[in-house]
Amino acid sequence: MLRIAGVLILLVTLYVTLRLADENAFGSRNLIDVANRQGFYGVLTLGVAVLIVTGAIDLSIGSVAGLAAITFGLLMGEGVRPIPAAGIVLLGGMLVGLAHGLLVTRLKLQAFLVTLCGLFIYRGIARYISKRPVGLSDIQQENPSMTDSIDWLRWVLIGKDENSALLFPAQLFVMIMLAVAIGFILHKSVIGRYWYAIGYNESAARYSGIATDRYRVLAFVISSTLASLGGILMLLDVRTADPNTAGTNWELFAITGAVLGGCSLKGGEGTAIGILLGAAVLPLLQNAMSFVEINGKEIPDSVIPVVIGLTLLLGTIVDEFFRRRAAVRK
Amino acid sequence: MSTPRLEAQSVRKQFPGVLALDGVSMQLAAGEVLAIVGENGAGKSTLMKILGGLYSPDAGEIRLEGQPVRFGNVNDAMNAGISLIHQELNLAENLSVAANIFLGRERLAGRLWLRERPMTSEARKLLKRVGLPDALVHTTVGHLAPGQKQLVEIARALSLNARVIIMDEPTSSLTQTETDRLYQVIDDLRASGVSIIYISHRLAEVKRCADRVTVLRDGRNAGELAKSEISHDAIVRLMVGRDLKSFYPRSGRVARDGPPTLELKNVTFAGGPTQPISFSMCAGEIVGMAGLVGAGRTELAEAMFGIRAITGGEVFIDSKAVKIQHSSDAVEAGLSMAPEDRRLNGLVLEKSVQFNLSLPNLDRLSTNGIVSRRKELASSNDLCERLRVKTPSVHQVVGLLSGGNQQKVVLGKWLARTPRVLILDEPTRGVDVGARSEIYGLMDKLAAEGVAVWMISSDLEEVLGMSDRVLVLHEGKLAGELNRDELSEEAVMRLATGAL
């Protein structure tokens, strides 16, 4: 509860900062834009958060998303209709997650290592299968018949019209729907209960007769699937994806969001609502920084990572402080 | 009486919500072994931690050789000559014995460089003093047996010139031989003038090595027994404040006729001996499984429960062959298990009593995969009541309960299912006398209801007291089987040590 209050205070502070920095920044256009990005990050964060709850981690999210974006583009370039193409990409994501999960549970490898290898492998594959960026404009030119359905998909999932004007934060809605579903699984279902038990003490879960491997694999599948959904969203949103850069560092943003939202990297902790709020911090922070001026000077982009790092560090310190206090009270 | 070496006078310690010590006093003479006993929650640990410098008392006084002392931290206490050896040993498993003995107080050349030679030679002397071969000095502690680790801890205390050594449940993971060795060391230490405070739940041990017993109850002194007065009954009476009639209950349970409930035919398992094992147990009986630590009892139980792979042979439950590849198969087949290490394997410590009690039973407490909070609450309240778990509510974090109550929760996890076979691995380790007798009562009741109870225990008293039949393992092999009328400590030990 405390954790959620903390991240909520952080969010409110950031919105207030945004409002104070610039009247325009609090206009609906900018807010929708931020909301859309919050939704996008949220999708990735939800996936990795589930995995973090089980005590594992996924470092391959960015590369999986990048590969997904490239594959999605290439498939459509080959004439596969957008929706089946998206389906194939998501299925691919599931298989990637399944492979991670099986390597971790069957061969008893560490999730950190398996997904670290994944980070390199999927990035390499993306570069191998496409030497140059894929772009929706090229695809639409080559396959004019797809234009409508791509535009429709962009409208539904991203909230942008054919002229790329942002009408509503569709990605936020996508994320909220996913968060409701995952929240329901986490907090109401047997599966979620087992995830928490595994995260805290896998051995105790096993000694309770729970087929723990199955639930751990499921978490890997969810993470990679949502990462590939992220890739699809990204291509639809920015219309182009470069195999060298698409998705780089996203795993770190996603993990940051999950931790800000109250997930402990040791596992066993985190709530859907916290994850949702945690994911909302970074996009807002980035946006606010672009409006804030110090002594009449804008903050250079290069400083943004510093601020992200400091925010997470501060959040962790405050959290640890409260945890200690709580422990003393016990 | 001359000035006691260590004395506590009317010590009080208040924790939020709990008055842990309400004016406890004790004296310890030079070269004396004082046993401090009491149920969990009686205040033993708090008193030890105050003496060892982990806590400071709210009121009262600690006097060392007559001088009032106040320890700010563990180092103060150590430097004053008081060493506390925790139940869970604090050794760096990856370092050598010598490195552990001098950890934090290394002999240095300059400020940086280790002087191995003097440390090694001193470590050798210390090892001899605690009866360990001095060749162990370079051995990695992780490779030592539990008993040897315990002795290394004592050596470490001695390296600090400890005048008082506090041992918290020192034998809880030791074999009989290791325990005997420890007694010997305690005798030697006593003879050389070291005072020892010995905390144990095993009353037989207290009887064996203590010169005097101080009993605590509810944070107060409940009484004291001189060496000649020490008896099982006297201690128990003081601890629980009442007579415990029939400590090991036997409510007329009988092994049911008919096919065995659990039968193993030529079973081999991963990490087990090459020679297959066969035995069976019937509904309604409590089968004790004795053996030395490392005899493979836990491993066998783990294999039955699907934690280890079964590599050969057949397992039958109620005459039906079952295939157990995972613990979920085992539960399905009607097995359940309370593991030896309940904090590691039995419980999710950070979660609530309810969370833990529900964990194996969620299939019954949910519909279509959605957990019913109402059913869950009702079920866990019911279990807590049946087991008389002392907890403010089912929402209490289970790690905050006492050992006995934690163990009750571990057992409670399986009660809702009425298992066919209940495997209990060291069911009363670290459990206080009161809760122990309740656990025995529960075992008896379950057996009477037709559960086959498979009790693995290193506590001979318990094995002899509770079992209808005893299987003894020696180096993974079934060394023999003893019926109730053949049971004796000697008979069990003879089989367990492999003597013919």
mmCIF file with all atom_site columns, C-alpha atoms in Angstrom, chain A residues 184-214 266-270 327-330, chain B residues 16 302 305-307 326-328 331 337 339 342-351 354-356 358-360 362-363 366 369-373 376 397 400 413-414:
data_model
loop_
_atom_site.group_PDB
_atom_site.id
_atom_site.type_symbol
_atom_site.label_atom_id
_atom_site.label_alt_id
_atom_site.label_comp_id
_atom_site.label_asym_id
_atom_site.label_entity_id
_atom_site.label_seq_id
_atom_site.pdbx_PDB_ins_code
_atom_site.Cartn_x
_atom_site.Cartn_y
_atom_site.Cartn_z
_atom_site.occupancy
_atom_site.B_iso_or_equiv
_atom_site.pdbx_formal_charge
_atom_site.auth_seq_id
_atom_site.auth_comp_id
_atom_site.auth_asym_id
_atom_site.auth_atom_id
_atom_site.pdbx_PDB_model_num
ATOM 1  C CA . PHE A 1 184 ? -6.973  -10.525 -12.215 1.00 0.00 ? 184 PHE A CA 1
ATOM 2  C CA . ILE A 1 185 ? -4.593  -13.426 -12.725 1.00 0.00 ? 185 ILE A CA 1
ATOM 3  C CA . LEU A 1 186 ? -2.126  -12.113 -10.162 1.00 0.00 ? 186 LEU A CA 1
ATOM 4  C CA . HIS A 1 187 ? -4.556  -11.312 -7.412  1.00 0.00 ? 187 HIS A CA 1
ATOM 5  C CA . LYS A 1 188 ? -7.579  -13.493 -7.914  1.00 0.00 ? 188 LYS A CA 1
ATOM 6  C CA . SER A 1 189 ? -6.449  -16.666 -9.560  1.00 0.00 ? 189 SER A CA 1
ATOM 7  C CA . VAL A 1 190 ? -4.627  -19.762 -8.448  1.00 0.00 ? 190 VAL A CA 1
ATOM 8  C CA . ILE A 1 191 ? -1.917  -19.033 -11.009 1.00 0.00 ? 191 ILE A CA 1
ATOM 9  C CA . GLY A 1 192 ? -1.088  -15.672 -9.437  1.00 0.00 ? 192 GLY A CA 1
ATOM 10 C CA . ARG A 1 193 ? -1.062  -17.199 -6.011  1.00 0.00 ? 193 ARG A CA 1
ATOM 11 C CA . TYR A 1 194 ? 1.455   -19.749 -7.189  1.00 0.00 ? 194 TYR A CA 1
ATOM 12 C CA . TRP A 1 195 ? 3.576   -17.068 -8.830  1.00 0.00 ? 195 TRP A CA 1
ATOM 13 C CA . TYR A 1 196 ? 3.878   -15.223 -5.547  1.00 0.00 ? 196 TYR A CA 1
ATOM 14 C CA . ALA A 1 197 ? 4.657   -18.425 -3.674  1.00 0.00 ? 197 ALA A CA 1
ATOM 15 C CA . ILE A 1 198 ? 7.321   -19.365 -6.227  1.00 0.00 ? 198 ILE A CA 1
ATOM 16 C CA . GLY A 1 199 ? 8.804   -15.882 -6.075  1.00 0.00 ? 199 GLY A CA 1
ATOM 17 C CA . TYR A 1 200 ? 9.175   -15.945 -2.333  1.00 0.00 ? 200 TYR A CA 1
ATOM 18 C CA . ASN A 1 201 ? 10.135  -19.547 -1.903  1.00 0.00 ? 201 ASN A CA 1
ATOM 19 C CA . GLU A 1 202 ? 10.061  -21.876 -4.858  1.00 0.00 ? 202 GLU A CA 1
ATOM 20 C CA . SER A 1 203 ? 11.060  -24.798 -2.740  1.00 0.00 ? 203 SER A CA 1
ATOM 21 C CA . ALA A 1 204 ? 8.144   -24.361 -0.360  1.00 0.00 ? 204 ALA A CA 1
ATOM 22 C CA . ALA A 1 205 ? 5.836   -24.179 -3.348  1.00 0.00 ? 205 ALA A CA 1
ATOM 23 C CA . ARG A 1 206 ? 7.260   -27.413 -4.691  1.00 0.00 ? 206 ARG A CA 1
ATOM 24 C CA . TYR A 1 207 ? 6.879   -29.072 -1.305  1.00 0.00 ? 207 TYR A CA 1
ATOM 25 C CA . SER A 1 208 ? 3.243   -27.984 -1.409  1.00 0.00 ? 208 SER A CA 1
ATOM 26 C CA . GLY A 1 209 ? 2.702   -30.180 -4.434  1.00 0.00 ? 209 GLY A CA 1
ATOM 27 C CA . ILE A 1 210 ? 2.632   -27.358 -6.957  1.00 0.00 ? 210 ILE A CA 1
ATOM 28 C CA . ALA A 1 211 ? 3.943   -28.047 -10.452 1.00 0.00 ? 211 ALA A CA 1
ATOM 29 C CA . THR A 1 212 ? 6.152   -24.984 -10.162 1.00 0.00 ? 212 THR A CA 1
ATOM 30 C CA . ASP A 1 213 ? 7.960   -25.380 -13.475 1.00 0.00 ? 213 ASP A CA 1
ATOM 31 C CA . ARG A 1 214 ? 4.751   -25.006 -15.410 1.00 0.00 ? 214 ARG A CA 1
ATOM 32 C CA . LYS A 1 266 ? 14.098  -11.027 -5.198  1.00 0.00 ? 266 LYS A CA 1
ATOM 33 C CA . GLY A 1 267 ? 10.620  -12.012 -6.270  1.00 0.00 ? 267 GLY A CA 1
ATOM 34 C CA . GLY A 1 268 ? 7.296   -12.466 -4.589  1.00 0.00 ? 268 GLY A CA 1
ATOM 35 C CA . GLU A 1 269 ? 6.282   -8.843  -4.482  1.00 0.00 ? 269 GLU A CA 1
ATOM 36 C CA . GLY A 1 270 ? 4.380   -6.432  -6.662  1.00 0.00 ? 270 GLY A CA 1
ATOM 37 C CA . ALA A 1 327 ? 10.759  -4.346  10.166  1.00 0.00 ? 327 ALA A CA 1
ATOM 38 C CA . VAL A 1 328 ? 11.615  -2.519  13.377  1.00 0.00 ? 328 VAL A CA 1
ATOM 39 C CA . ARG A 1 329 ? 7.960   -2.147  14.208  1.00 0.00 ? 329 ARG A CA 1
ATOM 40 C CA . LYS A 1 330 ? 7.569   -5.878  13.951  1.00 0.00 ? 330 LYS A CA 1
ATOM 41 C CA . PRO B 2 16  ? 6.510   -3.613  20.726  1.00 0.00 ? 16  PRO B CA 1
ATOM 42 C CA . GLU B 2 302 ? 11.991  -36.638 -1.045  1.00 0.00 ? 302 GLU B CA 1
ATOM 43 C CA . PHE B 2 305 ? 7.287   -36.988 -2.666  1.00 0.00 ? 305 PHE B CA 1
ATOM 44 C CA . GLY B 2 306 ? 8.513   -36.306 -6.194  1.00 0.00 ? 306 GLY B CA 1
ATOM 45 C CA . ILE B 2 307 ? 11.275  -33.906 -5.236  1.00 0.00 ? 307 ILE B CA 1
ATOM 46 C CA . HIS B 2 326 ? 6.703   -34.381 -9.433  1.00 0.00 ? 326 HIS B CA 1
ATOM 47 C CA . SER B 2 327 ? 5.393   -33.339 -6.058  1.00 0.00 ? 327 SER B CA 1
ATOM 48 C CA . SER B 2 328 ? 2.061   -32.615 -7.716  1.00 0.00 ? 328 SER B CA 1
ATOM 49 C CA . VAL B 2 331 ? -0.130  -35.030 -3.668  1.00 0.00 ? 331 VAL B CA 1
ATOM 50 C CA . MET B 2 337 ? 5.008   -34.212 3.448   1.00 0.00 ? 337 MET B CA 1
ATOM 51 C CA . PRO B 2 339 ? 9.814   -31.304 5.202   1.00 0.00 ? 339 PRO B CA 1
ATOM 52 C CA . ARG B 2 342 ? 10.373  -25.905 7.418   1.00 0.00 ? 342 ARG B CA 1
ATOM 53 C CA . ARG B 2 343 ? 11.740  -22.401 6.948   1.00 0.00 ? 343 ARG B CA 1
ATOM 54 C CA . LEU B 2 344 ? 13.330  -23.317 3.646   1.00 0.00 ? 344 LEU B CA 1
ATOM 55 C CA . ASN B 2 345 ? 10.930  -25.883 2.256   1.00 0.00 ? 345 ASN B CA 1
ATOM 56 C CA . GLY B 2 346 ? 7.834   -25.921 4.389   1.00 0.00 ? 346 GLY B CA 1
ATOM 57 C CA . LEU B 2 347 ? 6.698   -22.341 4.460   1.00 0.00 ? 347 LEU B CA 1
ATOM 58 C CA . VAL B 2 348 ? 6.659   -19.123 2.522   1.00 0.00 ? 348 VAL B CA 1
ATOM 59 C CA . LEU B 2 349 ? 7.882   -17.223 5.567   1.00 0.00 ? 349 LEU B CA 1
ATOM 60 C CA . GLU B 2 350 ? 7.072   -13.735 4.350   1.00 0.00 ? 350 GLU B CA 1
ATOM 61 C CA . LYS B 2 351 ? 3.467   -14.605 3.665   1.00 0.00 ? 351 LYS B CA 1
ATOM 62 C CA . GLN B 2 354 ? -3.620  -18.192 5.512   1.00 0.00 ? 354 GLN B CA 1
ATOM 63 C CA . PHE B 2 355 ? -1.477  -17.989 2.376   1.00 0.00 ? 355 PHE B CA 1
ATOM 64 C CA . ASN B 2 356 ? 0.554   -20.946 3.561   1.00 0.00 ? 356 ASN B CA 1
ATOM 65 C CA . SER B 2 358 ? -4.117  -22.520 1.386   1.00 0.00 ? 358 SER B CA 1
ATOM 66 C CA . LEU B 2 359 ? -1.133  -23.201 -0.838  1.00 0.00 ? 359 LEU B CA 1
ATOM 67 C CA . PRO B 2 360 ? -1.539  -26.954 -1.398  1.00 0.00 ? 360 PRO B CA 1
ATOM 68 C CA . LEU B 2 362 ? -6.126  -24.055 -3.769  1.00 0.00 ? 362 LEU B CA 1
ATOM 69 C CA . ASP B 2 363 ? -7.723  -26.624 -6.057  1.00 0.00 ? 363 ASP B CA 1
ATOM 70 C CA . SER B 2 366 ? -11.166 -22.110 -6.034  1.00 0.00 ? 366 SER B CA 1
ATOM 71 C CA . GLY B 2 369 ? -9.064  -21.058 -11.220 1.00 0.00 ? 369 GLY B CA 1
ATOM 72 C CA . ILE B 2 370 ? -10.413 -18.122 -9.219  1.00 0.00 ? 370 ILE B CA 1
ATOM 73 C CA . VAL B 2 371 ? -9.626  -18.324 -5.528  1.00 0.00 ? 371 VAL B CA 1
ATOM 74 C CA . SER B 2 372 ? -12.567 -17.870 -3.218  1.00 0.00 ? 372 SER B CA 1
ATOM 75 C CA . ARG B 2 373 ? -11.473 -15.544 -0.429  1.00 0.00 ? 373 ARG B CA 1
ATOM 76 C CA . GLU B 2 376 ? -9.997  -19.620 2.036   1.00 0.00 ? 376 GLU B CA 1
ATOM 77 C CA . VAL B 2 397 ? 3.075   -13.315 8.631   1.00 0.00 ? 397 VAL B CA 1
ATOM 78 C CA . LEU B 2 400 ? 6.846   -14.219 12.966  1.00 0.00 ? 400 LEU B CA 1
ATOM 79 C CA . LYS B 2 413 ? -1.330  -27.427 5.063   1.00 0.00 ? 413 LYS B CA 1
ATOM 80 C CA . TRP B 2 414 ? -2.082  -31.110 4.674   1.00 0.00 ? 414 TRP B CA 1
#
